[in-house]
mmCIF file of N, CA and C and ligand atoms in Angstrom:
data_model
loop_
_atom_site.group_PDB
_atom_site.id
_atom_site.type_symbol
_atom_site.label_atom_id
_atom_site.label_comp_id
_atom_site.label_asym_id
_atom_site.label_seq_id
_atom_site.Cartn_x
_atom_site.Cartn_y
_atom_site.Cartn_z
ATOM 1 N N MET A 154 0.848 -1.209 0.000
ATOM 2 C CA MET A 154 0.000 0.000 0.000
ATOM 3 C C MET A 154 0.884 1.259 0.000
ATOM 4 N N ILE A 155 0.638 2.135 -0.946
ATOM 5 C CA ILE A 155 1.402 3.384 -1.029
ATOM 6 C C ILE A 155 0.708 4.443 -0.170
ATOM 7 N N GLY A 156 1.426 4.987 0.782
ATOM 8 C CA GLY A 156 0.869 6.011 1.671
ATOM 9 C C GLY A 156 0.952 7.401 1.046
ATOM 10 N N ASP A 157 0.377 8.377 1.758
ATOM 11 C CA ASP A 157 0.322 9.740 1.224
ATOM 12 C C ASP A 157 1.704 10.355 1.017
ATOM 13 N N LYS A 158 2.578 10.179 1.996
ATOM 14 C CA LYS A 158 3.924 10.755 1.890
ATOM 15 C C LYS A 158 4.667 10.157 0.704
ATOM 16 N N GLU A 159 4.508 8.838 0.549
ATOM 17 C CA GLU A 159 5.181 8.156 -0.561
ATOM 18 C C GLU A 159 4.620 8.647 -1.892
ATOM 19 N N LEU A 160 3.300 8.858 -1.930
ATOM 20 C CA LEU A 160 2.675 9.332 -3.169
ATOM 21 C C LEU A 160 3.205 10.721 -3.533
ATOM 22 N N MET A 161 3.360 11.569 -2.520
ATOM 23 C CA MET A 161 3.967 12.894 -2.777
ATOM 24 C C MET A 161 5.378 12.720 -3.330
ATOM 25 N N GLY A 162 6.090 11.735 -2.800
ATOM 26 C CA GLY A 162 7.453 11.457 -3.277
ATOM 27 C C GLY A 162 7.459 11.086 -4.752
ATOM 28 N N PHE A 163 6.474 10.299 -5.158
ATOM 29 C CA PHE A 163 6.386 9.925 -6.573
ATOM 30 C C PHE A 163 6.059 11.144 -7.444
ATOM 31 N N ALA A 164 5.211 12.038 -6.924
ATOM 32 C CA ALA A 164 4.883 13.256 -7.690
ATOM 33 C C ALA A 164 6.132 14.126 -7.853
ATOM 34 N N LEU A 165 6.898 14.232 -6.779
ATOM 35 C CA LEU A 165 8.132 15.029 -6.830
ATOM 36 C C LEU A 165 9.126 14.427 -7.831
ATOM 37 N N ALA A 166 9.196 13.102 -7.856
ATOM 38 C CA ALA A 166 10.114 12.430 -8.786
ATOM 39 C C ALA A 166 9.636 12.599 -10.230
ATOM 40 N N ALA A 167 8.320 12.471 -10.437
ATOM 41 C CA ALA A 167 7.760 12.601 -11.791
ATOM 42 C C ALA A 167 8.006 14.000 -12.343
ATOM 43 N N ARG A 168 8.035 14.965 -11.443
ATOM 44 C CA ARG A 168 8.266 16.356 -11.843
ATOM 45 C C ARG A 168 9.598 16.516 -12.581
ATOM 46 N N HIS A 169 10.545 15.697 -12.232
ATOM 47 C CA HIS A 169 11.859 15.797 -12.893
ATOM 48 C C HIS A 169 11.798 15.398 -14.359
ATOM 49 N N MET A 170 10.712 14.747 -14.758
ATOM 50 C CA MET A 170 10.551 14.344 -16.157
ATOM 51 C C MET A 170 9.821 15.411 -16.978
ATOM 52 N N ALA A 171 9.390 16.489 -16.329
ATOM 53 C CA ALA A 171 8.596 17.509 -17.030
ATOM 54 C C ALA A 171 9.317 18.026 -18.267
ATOM 55 N N TYR A 172 8.536 18.223 -19.313
ATOM 56 C CA TYR A 172 9.053 18.871 -20.527
ATOM 57 C C TYR A 172 8.401 20.250 -20.569
ATOM 58 N N ALA A 173 9.104 21.231 -20.034
ATOM 59 C CA ALA A 173 8.528 22.569 -19.874
ATOM 60 C C ALA A 173 9.507 23.660 -20.300
ATOM 61 N N PRO A 174 9.982 23.603 -21.564
ATOM 62 C CA PRO A 174 10.981 24.575 -22.011
ATOM 63 C C PRO A 174 10.420 25.985 -22.183
ATOM 64 N N TYR A 175 9.097 26.142 -22.251
ATOM 65 C CA TYR A 175 8.511 27.460 -22.526
ATOM 66 C C TYR A 175 8.159 28.195 -21.240
ATOM 67 N N SER A 176 7.478 27.519 -20.326
ATOM 68 C CA SER A 176 7.106 28.183 -19.065
ATOM 69 C C SER A 176 8.181 28.016 -18.011
ATOM 70 N N GLY A 177 8.949 26.935 -18.097
ATOM 71 C CA GLY A 177 9.917 26.644 -17.042
ATOM 72 C C GLY A 177 9.247 26.168 -15.769
ATOM 73 N N TYR A 178 7.927 25.986 -15.808
ATOM 74 C CA TYR A 178 7.164 25.544 -14.633
ATOM 75 C C TYR A 178 6.969 24.033 -14.745
ATOM 76 N N GLN A 179 7.638 23.307 -13.867
ATOM 77 C CA GLN A 179 7.636 21.843 -13.952
ATOM 78 C C GLN A 179 6.665 21.250 -12.935
ATOM 79 N N VAL A 180 5.818 20.360 -13.424
ATOM 80 C CA VAL A 180 4.794 19.762 -12.569
ATOM 81 C C VAL A 180 4.895 18.244 -12.628
ATOM 82 N N GLY A 181 4.703 17.625 -11.467
ATOM 83 C CA GLY A 181 4.651 16.167 -11.405
ATOM 84 C C GLY A 181 3.379 15.737 -10.700
ATOM 85 N N ALA A 182 2.819 14.628 -11.137
ATOM 86 C CA ALA A 182 1.608 14.091 -10.505
ATOM 87 C C ALA A 182 1.777 12.594 -10.324
ATOM 88 N N ALA A 183 1.175 12.081 -9.267
ATOM 89 C CA ALA A 183 1.181 10.634 -9.031
ATOM 90 C C ALA A 183 -0.187 10.265 -8.480
ATOM 91 N N LEU A 184 -0.793 9.243 -9.065
ATOM 92 C CA LEU A 184 -2.137 8.855 -8.616
ATOM 93 C C LEU A 184 -2.202 7.355 -8.337
ATOM 94 N N ILE A 185 -3.199 7.030 -7.527
ATOM 95 C CA ILE A 185 -3.483 5.626 -7.199
ATOM 96 C C ILE A 185 -4.898 5.298 -7.674
ATOM 97 N N THR A 186 -5.029 4.186 -8.367
ATOM 98 C CA THR A 186 -6.347 3.742 -8.835
ATOM 99 C C THR A 186 -6.995 2.843 -7.780
ATOM 100 N N ASP A 187 -8.264 2.522 -8.004
ATOM 101 C CA ASP A 187 -9.003 1.750 -6.994
ATOM 102 C C ASP A 187 -8.435 0.353 -6.777
ATOM 103 N N ASP A 188 -7.645 -0.129 -7.737
ATOM 104 C CA ASP A 188 -7.013 -1.443 -7.533
ATOM 105 C C ASP A 188 -5.560 -1.311 -7.058
ATOM 106 N N GLY A 189 -5.220 -0.103 -6.587
ATOM 107 C CA GLY A 189 -3.931 0.086 -5.940
ATOM 108 C C GLY A 189 -2.742 0.325 -6.862
ATOM 109 N N GLN A 190 -3.038 0.564 -8.139
ATOM 110 C CA GLN A 190 -1.928 0.799 -9.075
ATOM 111 C C GLN A 190 -1.489 2.264 -9.062
ATOM 112 N N LEU A 191 -0.209 2.450 -9.275
ATOM 113 C CA LEU A 191 0.384 3.790 -9.308
ATOM 114 C C LEU A 191 0.606 4.237 -10.749
ATOM 115 N N TYR A 192 0.223 5.476 -11.028
ATOM 116 C CA TYR A 192 0.535 6.094 -12.326
ATOM 117 C C TYR A 192 1.096 7.480 -12.061
ATOM 118 N N THR A 193 2.118 7.827 -12.818
ATOM 119 C CA THR A 193 2.697 9.155 -12.665
ATOM 120 C C THR A 193 2.577 9.919 -13.977
ATOM 121 N N GLY A 194 2.753 11.231 -13.885
ATOM 122 C CA GLY A 194 2.713 12.060 -15.086
ATOM 123 C C GLY A 194 3.449 13.360 -14.859
ATOM 124 N N CYS A 195 3.838 13.991 -15.956
ATOM 125 C CA CYS A 195 4.472 15.313 -15.892
ATOM 126 C C CYS A 195 3.810 16.190 -16.956
ATOM 127 N N ASN A 196 4.014 17.491 -16.856
ATOM 128 C CA ASN A 196 3.496 18.335 -17.922
ATOM 129 C C ASN A 196 4.375 18.196 -19.165
ATOM 130 N N VAL A 197 3.711 18.239 -20.302
ATOM 131 C CA VAL A 197 4.387 18.089 -21.596
ATOM 132 C C VAL A 197 3.982 19.286 -22.445
ATOM 133 N N GLU A 198 4.895 20.250 -22.576
ATOM 134 C CA GLU A 198 4.585 21.471 -23.318
ATOM 135 C C GLU A 198 4.830 21.281 -24.807
ATOM 136 N N ASN A 199 4.408 22.292 -25.579
ATOM 137 C CA ASN A 199 4.517 22.210 -27.027
ATOM 138 C C ASN A 199 4.777 23.608 -27.579
ATOM 139 N N ALA A 200 5.513 23.668 -28.689
ATOM 140 C CA ALA A 200 5.795 24.957 -29.333
ATOM 141 C C ALA A 200 4.494 25.654 -29.720
ATOM 142 N N SER A 201 3.465 24.865 -30.026
ATOM 143 C CA SER A 201 2.113 25.401 -30.181
ATOM 144 C C SER A 201 1.494 25.316 -28.790
ATOM 145 N N TYR A 202 1.612 26.393 -28.003
ATOM 146 C CA TYR A 202 1.391 26.336 -26.554
ATOM 147 C C TYR A 202 0.113 25.607 -26.136
ATOM 148 N N GLY A 203 -0.956 25.802 -26.909
ATOM 149 C CA GLY A 203 -2.247 25.219 -26.543
ATOM 150 C C GLY A 203 -2.254 23.700 -26.573
ATOM 151 N N ALA A 204 -1.255 23.112 -27.185
ATOM 152 C CA ALA A 204 -1.179 21.648 -27.264
ATOM 153 C C ALA A 204 -0.574 21.044 -25.997
ATOM 154 N N THR A 205 -0.200 21.897 -25.068
ATOM 155 C CA THR A 205 0.396 21.427 -23.806
ATOM 156 C C THR A 205 -0.568 20.548 -23.015
ATOM 157 N N CYS A 206 -0.016 19.514 -22.379
ATOM 158 C CA CYS A 206 -0.823 18.682 -21.481
ATOM 159 C C CYS A 206 -0.266 18.796 -20.062
ATOM 160 N N CYS A 207 -1.157 19.043 -19.116
ATOM 161 C CA CYS A 207 -0.760 19.149 -17.706
ATOM 162 C C CYS A 207 -0.331 17.780 -17.150
ATOM 163 N N ALA A 208 0.422 17.831 -16.072
ATOM 164 C CA ALA A 208 0.916 16.618 -15.416
ATOM 165 C C ALA A 208 -0.230 15.715 -14.948
ATOM 166 N N GLU A 209 -1.250 16.326 -14.368
ATOM 167 C CA GLU A 209 -2.375 15.541 -13.827
ATOM 168 C C GLU A 209 -3.064 14.769 -14.947
ATOM 169 N N ARG A 210 -3.309 15.468 -16.063
ATOM 170 C CA ARG A 210 -3.998 14.787 -17.164
ATOM 171 C C ARG A 210 -3.113 13.721 -17.788
ATOM 172 N N THR A 211 -1.820 13.950 -17.845
ATOM 173 C CA THR A 211 -0.914 12.912 -18.355
ATOM 174 C C THR A 211 -1.084 11.648 -17.521
ATOM 175 N N ALA A 212 -1.091 11.812 -16.203
ATOM 176 C CA ALA A 212 -1.222 10.645 -15.307
ATOM 177 C C ALA A 212 -2.597 9.989 -15.450
ATOM 178 N N VAL A 213 -3.641 10.807 -15.512
ATOM 179 C CA VAL A 213 -4.999 10.248 -15.646
ATOM 180 C C VAL A 213 -5.123 9.483 -16.958
ATOM 181 N N PHE A 214 -4.634 10.055 -18.037
ATOM 182 C CA PHE A 214 -4.788 9.407 -19.346
ATOM 183 C C PHE A 214 -3.942 8.133 -19.432
ATOM 184 N N LYS A 215 -2.813 8.128 -18.756
ATOM 185 C CA LYS A 215 -2.039 6.879 -18.702
ATOM 186 C C LYS A 215 -2.849 5.790 -18.008
ATOM 187 N N ALA A 216 -3.487 6.139 -16.899
ATOM 188 C CA ALA A 216 -4.272 5.158 -16.141
ATOM 189 C C ALA A 216 -5.481 4.686 -16.946
ATOM 190 N N VAL A 217 -6.200 5.637 -17.519
ATOM 191 C CA VAL A 217 -7.423 5.279 -18.254
ATOM 192 C C VAL A 217 -7.077 4.442 -19.487
ATOM 193 N N SER A 218 -5.990 4.780 -20.143
ATOM 194 C CA SER A 218 -5.607 4.014 -21.330
ATOM 195 C C SER A 218 -5.075 2.637 -20.966
ATOM 196 N N ASP A 219 -4.857 2.439 -19.671
ATOM 197 C CA ASP A 219 -4.438 1.121 -19.174
ATOM 198 C C ASP A 219 -5.651 0.349 -18.639
ATOM 199 N N GLY A 220 -6.836 0.915 -18.834
ATOM 200 C CA GLY A 220 -8.062 0.220 -18.446
ATOM 201 C C GLY A 220 -8.646 0.633 -17.109
ATOM 202 N N LYS A 221 -7.975 1.543 -16.402
ATOM 203 C CA LYS A 221 -8.468 1.963 -15.074
ATOM 204 C C LYS A 221 -9.594 2.981 -15.237
ATOM 205 N N ARG A 222 -10.511 2.968 -14.281
ATOM 206 C CA ARG A 222 -11.658 3.886 -14.368
ATOM 207 C C ARG A 222 -11.931 4.649 -13.080
ATOM 208 N N VAL A 223 -11.281 4.269 -11.987
ATOM 209 C CA VAL A 223 -11.537 4.947 -10.706
ATOM 210 C C VAL A 223 -10.222 5.354 -10.051
ATOM 211 N N ILE A 224 -10.114 6.653 -9.765
ATOM 212 C CA ILE A 224 -8.929 7.192 -9.098
ATOM 213 C C ILE A 224 -9.280 7.474 -7.642
ATOM 214 N N LYS A 225 -8.410 7.048 -6.750
ATOM 215 C CA LYS A 225 -8.664 7.211 -5.316
ATOM 216 C C LYS A 225 -7.912 8.407 -4.732
ATOM 217 N N SER A 226 -6.693 8.628 -5.219
ATOM 218 C CA SER A 226 -5.922 9.756 -4.705
ATOM 219 C C SER A 226 -4.913 10.225 -5.746
ATOM 220 N N ILE A 227 -4.573 11.507 -5.650
ATOM 221 C CA ILE A 227 -3.570 12.067 -6.567
ATOM 222 C C ILE A 227 -2.737 13.089 -5.801
ATOM 223 N N ALA A 228 -1.440 13.049 -6.029
ATOM 224 C CA ALA A 228 -0.520 14.021 -5.419
ATOM 225 C C ALA A 228 0.069 14.876 -6.533
ATOM 226 N N ILE A 229 0.271 16.156 -6.240
ATOM 227 C CA ILE A 229 0.748 17.102 -7.252
ATOM 228 C C ILE A 229 1.834 17.990 -6.641
ATOM 229 N N SER A 230 2.899 18.194 -7.419
ATOM 230 C CA SER A 230 3.927 19.141 -6.987
ATOM 231 C C SER A 230 4.358 19.946 -8.203
ATOM 232 N N GLY A 231 4.700 21.208 -7.993
ATOM 233 C CA GLY A 231 5.091 22.033 -9.134
ATOM 234 C C GLY A 231 5.867 23.259 -8.723
ATOM 235 N N GLY A 232 6.580 23.812 -9.680
ATOM 236 C CA GLY A 232 7.325 25.038 -9.437
ATOM 237 C C GLY A 232 8.399 25.213 -10.487
ATOM 238 N N LYS A 233 9.058 26.365 -10.421
ATOM 239 C CA LYS A 233 10.147 26.649 -11.360
ATOM 240 C C LYS A 233 11.472 26.266 -10.715
ATOM 241 N N GLY A 234 12.239 25.442 -11.398
ATOM 242 C CA GLY A 234 13.529 25.022 -10.859
ATOM 243 C C GLY A 234 13.365 24.367 -9.507
ATOM 244 N N ASP A 235 14.119 24.849 -8.525
ATOM 245 C CA ASP A 235 14.036 24.275 -7.183
ATOM 246 C C ASP A 235 12.996 24.982 -6.316
ATOM 247 N N GLU A 236 12.353 25.993 -6.890
ATOM 248 C CA GLU A 236 11.378 26.781 -6.131
ATOM 249 C C GLU A 236 9.985 26.182 -6.251
ATOM 250 N N LEU A 237 9.665 25.257 -5.374
ATOM 251 C CA LEU A 237 8.341 24.648 -5.435
ATOM 252 C C LEU A 237 7.308 25.549 -4.765
ATOM 253 N N ASN A 238 6.100 25.535 -5.327
ATOM 254 C CA ASN A 238 5.004 26.212 -4.639
ATOM 255 C C ASN A 238 3.778 25.311 -4.649
ATOM 256 N N MET A 239 2.706 25.783 -4.062
ATOM 257 C CA MET A 239 1.497 24.955 -4.005
ATOM 258 C C MET A 239 0.867 24.927 -5.399
ATOM 259 N N ALA A 240 1.054 23.801 -6.087
ATOM 260 C CA ALA A 240 0.617 23.677 -7.481
ATOM 261 C C ALA A 240 -0.784 23.086 -7.530
ATOM 262 N N PHE A 241 -1.769 23.932 -7.349
ATOM 263 C CA PHE A 241 -3.153 23.450 -7.393
ATOM 264 C C PHE A 241 -3.524 23.062 -8.828
ATOM 265 N N PRO A 242 -4.314 22.010 -8.974
ATOM 266 C CA PRO A 242 -4.686 21.584 -10.325
ATOM 267 C C PRO A 242 -5.539 22.630 -11.026
ATOM 268 N N CYS A 243 -5.294 22.808 -12.319
ATOM 269 C CA CYS A 243 -6.062 23.785 -13.093
ATOM 270 C C CYS A 243 -7.502 23.300 -13.256
ATOM 271 N N GLY A 244 -8.342 24.166 -13.748
ATOM 272 C CA GLY A 244 -9.758 23.840 -13.897
ATOM 273 C C GLY A 244 -10.019 22.663 -14.809
ATOM 274 N N ILE A 245 -9.279 22.597 -15.896
ATOM 275 C CA ILE A 245 -9.500 21.491 -16.842
ATOM 276 C C ILE A 245 -9.126 20.169 -16.170
ATOM 277 N N CYS A 246 -8.022 20.157 -15.435
ATOM 278 C CA CYS A 246 -7.614 18.915 -14.756
ATOM 279 C C CYS A 246 -8.606 18.526 -13.674
ATOM 280 N N ARG A 247 -9.159 19.499 -12.975
ATOM 281 C CA ARG A 247 -10.186 19.180 -11.962
ATOM 282 C C ARG A 247 -11.373 18.494 -12.638
ATOM 283 N N GLN A 248 -11.772 19.007 -13.790
ATOM 284 C CA GLN A 248 -12.909 18.420 -14.501
ATOM 285 C C GLN A 248 -12.575 17.024 -15.016
ATOM 286 N N VAL A 249 -11.358 16.837 -15.501
ATOM 287 C CA VAL A 249 -10.960 15.507 -15.987
ATOM 288 C C VAL A 249 -10.927 14.510 -14.828
ATOM 289 N N LEU A 250 -10.429 14.935 -13.676
ATOM 290 C CA LEU A 250 -10.428 14.052 -12.498
ATOM 291 C C LEU A 250 -11.854 13.694 -12.106
ATOM 292 N N ARG A 251 -12.761 14.658 -12.241
ATOM 293 C CA ARG A 251 -14.175 14.473 -11.860
ATOM 294 C C ARG A 251 -14.803 13.267 -12.557
ATOM 295 N N GLU A 252 -14.332 13.009 -13.761
ATOM 296 C CA GLU A 252 -14.889 11.919 -14.571
ATOM 297 C C GLU A 252 -14.613 10.541 -13.964
ATOM 298 N N PHE A 253 -13.516 10.443 -13.218
ATOM 299 C CA PHE A 253 -13.046 9.117 -12.800
ATOM 300 C C PHE A 253 -12.961 8.965 -11.281
ATOM 301 N N CYS A 254 -13.937 9.525 -10.583
ATOM 302 C CA CYS A 254 -13.917 9.412 -9.116
ATOM 303 C C CYS A 254 -15.270 9.767 -8.542
ATOM 304 N N ASP A 255 -15.404 9.488 -7.257
ATOM 305 C CA ASP A 255 -16.465 10.088 -6.454
ATOM 306 C C ASP A 255 -15.813 11.342 -5.860
ATOM 307 N N PRO A 256 -16.303 12.533 -6.215
ATOM 308 C CA PRO A 256 -15.627 13.773 -5.788
ATOM 309 C C PRO A 256 -15.418 13.879 -4.283
ATOM 310 N N LYS A 257 -16.344 13.286 -3.514
ATOM 311 C CA LYS A 257 -16.189 13.357 -2.044
ATOM 312 C C LYS A 257 -15.066 12.448 -1.571
ATOM 313 N N LYS A 258 -14.767 11.431 -2.359
ATOM 314 C CA LYS A 258 -13.757 10.450 -1.939
ATOM 315 C C LYS A 258 -12.380 10.685 -2.521
ATOM 316 N N LEU A 259 -12.287 11.398 -3.628
ATOM 317 C CA LEU A 259 -10.957 11.593 -4.240
ATOM 318 C C LEU A 259 -10.113 12.520 -3.369
ATOM 319 N N LYS A 260 -8.978 12.008 -2.950
ATOM 320 C CA LYS A 260 -8.045 12.759 -2.119
ATOM 321 C C LYS A 260 -7.040 13.451 -3.042
ATOM 322 N N VAL A 261 -6.947 14.764 -2.927
ATOM 323 C CA VAL A 261 -5.994 15.535 -3.734
ATOM 324 C C VAL A 261 -4.946 16.120 -2.798
ATOM 325 N N LEU A 262 -3.704 15.702 -2.973
ATOM 326 C CA LEU A 262 -2.609 16.191 -2.142
ATOM 327 C C LEU A 262 -1.801 17.192 -2.946
ATOM 328 N N VAL A 263 -1.632 18.379 -2.401
ATOM 329 C CA VAL A 263 -0.856 19.423 -3.079
ATOM 330 C C VAL A 263 0.255 19.836 -2.130
ATOM 331 N N GLY A 264 1.492 19.770 -2.605
ATOM 332 C CA GLY A 264 2.560 20.084 -1.667
ATOM 333 C C GLY A 264 3.905 20.342 -2.284
ATOM 334 N N ILE A 265 4.841 20.650 -1.411
ATOM 335 C CA ILE A 265 6.189 20.992 -1.853
ATOM 336 C C ILE A 265 7.233 19.974 -1.402
ATOM 337 N N SER A 266 6.832 19.030 -0.556
ATOM 338 C CA SER A 266 7.734 17.949 -0.169
ATOM 339 C C SER A 266 6.898 16.822 0.431
ATOM 340 N N SER A 267 7.556 15.706 0.705
ATOM 341 C CA SER A 267 6.847 14.563 1.296
ATOM 342 C C SER A 267 6.354 14.861 2.708
ATOM 343 N N ASP A 268 6.897 15.925 3.292
ATOM 344 C CA ASP A 268 6.497 16.289 4.657
ATOM 345 C C ASP A 268 5.673 17.563 4.712
ATOM 346 N N ASP A 269 5.496 18.194 3.581
ATOM 347 C CA ASP A 269 4.819 19.488 3.561
ATOM 348 C C ASP A 269 3.802 19.523 2.422
ATOM 349 N N TYR A 270 2.613 19.082 2.736
ATOM 350 C CA TYR A 270 1.546 19.071 1.735
ATOM 351 C C TYR A 270 0.205 19.244 2.431
ATOM 352 N N LYS A 271 -0.803 19.615 1.656
ATOM 353 C CA LYS A 271 -2.155 19.750 2.196
ATOM 354 C C LYS A 271 -3.079 18.809 1.453
ATOM 355 N N GLU A 272 -4.094 18.372 2.148
ATOM 356 C CA GLU A 272 -5.036 17.419 1.578
ATOM 357 C C GLU A 272 -6.401 18.071 1.352
ATOM 358 N N TYR A 273 -6.958 17.820 0.186
ATOM 359 C CA TYR A 273 -8.286 18.321 -0.165
ATOM 360 C C TYR A 273 -9.081 17.169 -0.756
ATOM 361 N N SER A 274 -10.406 17.314 -0.779
ATOM 362 C CA SER A 274 -11.211 16.399 -1.594
ATOM 363 C C SER A 274 -11.472 17.129 -2.911
ATOM 364 N N LEU A 275 -11.776 16.354 -3.962
ATOM 365 C CA LEU A 275 -12.117 17.027 -5.219
ATOM 366 C C LEU A 275 -13.378 17.852 -5.027
ATOM 367 N N GLN A 276 -14.254 17.379 -4.132
ATOM 368 C CA GLN A 276 -15.486 18.117 -3.831
ATOM 369 C C GLN A 276 -15.167 19.543 -3.368
ATOM 370 N N GLU A 277 -14.109 19.688 -2.576
ATOM 371 C CA GLU A 277 -13.715 21.027 -2.108
ATOM 372 C C GLU A 277 -13.173 21.880 -3.244
ATOM 373 N N LEU A 278 -12.434 21.234 -4.136
ATOM 374 C CA LEU A 278 -11.770 21.986 -5.211
ATOM 375 C C LEU A 278 -12.681 22.246 -6.409
ATOM 376 N N LEU A 279 -13.743 21.419 -6.518
ATOM 377 C CA LEU A 279 -14.657 21.550 -7.658
ATOM 378 C C LEU A 279 -16.095 21.299 -7.186
ATOM 379 N N PRO A 280 -16.641 22.253 -6.402
ATOM 380 C CA PRO A 280 -17.996 22.049 -5.881
ATOM 381 C C PRO A 280 -19.048 22.173 -6.980
ATOM 382 N N GLU A 281 -20.200 21.582 -6.725
ATOM 383 C CA GLU A 281 -21.325 21.679 -7.666
ATOM 384 C C GLU A 281 -20.896 21.298 -9.075
ATOM 385 N N SER A 282 -20.201 20.184 -9.185
ATOM 386 C CA SER A 282 -19.591 19.827 -10.472
ATOM 387 C C SER A 282 -20.550 19.127 -11.414
ATOM 388 N N PHE A 283 -20.178 19.137 -12.662
ATOM 389 C CA PHE A 283 -20.910 18.417 -13.704
ATOM 390 C C PHE A 283 -20.167 17.110 -13.967
ATOM 391 N N GLY A 284 -20.896 16.002 -13.855
ATOM 392 C CA GLY A 284 -20.240 14.711 -14.051
ATOM 393 C C GLY A 284 -21.072 13.751 -14.853
ATOM 394 N N PRO A 285 -20.578 12.529 -15.006
ATOM 395 C CA PRO A 285 -21.231 11.526 -15.848
ATOM 396 C C PRO A 285 -22.682 11.260 -15.469
ATOM 397 N N GLU A 286 -23.007 11.370 -14.152
ATOM 398 C CA GLU A 286 -24.365 11.074 -13.690
ATOM 399 C C GLU A 286 -25.399 11.977 -14.353
ATOM 400 N N ALA A 287 -24.974 13.182 -14.705
ATOM 401 C CA ALA A 287 -25.902 14.142 -15.306
ATOM 402 C C ALA A 287 -26.423 13.670 -16.651
ATOM 403 N N LEU A 288 -25.699 12.774 -17.276
ATOM 404 C CA LEU A 288 -26.074 12.323 -18.624
ATOM 405 C C LEU A 288 -26.766 10.977 -18.629
ATOM 406 N N GLU A 289 -27.016 10.443 -17.412
ATOM 407 C CA GLU A 289 -27.658 9.111 -17.356
ATOM 408 C C GLU A 289 -29.130 9.202 -17.727
HETATM 409 N N1 THU B 290 0.389 22.817 -15.419
HETATM 410 C C1 THU B 290 0.198 21.544 -14.987
HETATM 411 O O1 THU B 290 0.939 20.621 -15.352
HETATM 412 N N2 THU B 290 -0.836 21.307 -14.144
HETATM 413 C C2 THU B 290 -1.721 22.257 -13.721
HETATM 414 O O2 THU B 290 -2.686 21.916 -13.055
HETATM 415 C C3 THU B 290 -1.483 23.652 -14.018
HETATM 416 C C4 THU B 290 -0.444 23.941 -15.039
HETATM 417 C C5 THU B 290 1.490 23.088 -16.358
HETATM 418 C C6 THU B 290 1.030 23.416 -17.752
HETATM 419 C C7 THU B 290 2.204 24.229 -18.275
HETATM 420 O O3 THU B 290 3.152 23.337 -18.825
HETATM 421 C C8 THU B 290 2.797 24.863 -17.029
HETATM 422 O O4 THU B 290 2.258 24.175 -15.926
HETATM 423 C C9 THU B 290 2.483 26.333 -16.892
HETATM 424 O O5 THU B 290 1.133 26.566 -17.035
#
């Protein structure tokens, strides 16, 4: 079982893989699926800036393309160079996470080290959300 501190550690490590030559803002994400699998991701920028993919979505799409459908927790770290700050997930990533979780149960960890992070639910970060149930 991967604990919260360890998950933050994976996010910090994934951040080193970021391809961010334009913004210089490197982000790493690490998530756990309902069957206990770990997926990591980094932001991948593009010369056509709008084609950039955030770290969180990279990790989610890796998991979903591997057949996973439920995310239980995700850790995120980001910053320029060695200067980490609280890298809250952008709106698009919050919505993408919404698709693959129960918002009240998804644990979102945002932090700058394995010992310094804060925990939120997706419900807190994306209240009154639009999700798959609306289309049933
Ligand atoms: N970024 C992420 O990877 N995740 C977010 O939630 C916010 C922003 C990336 C995208 C871009 O490569 C850089 O940070 C600056 O916006």
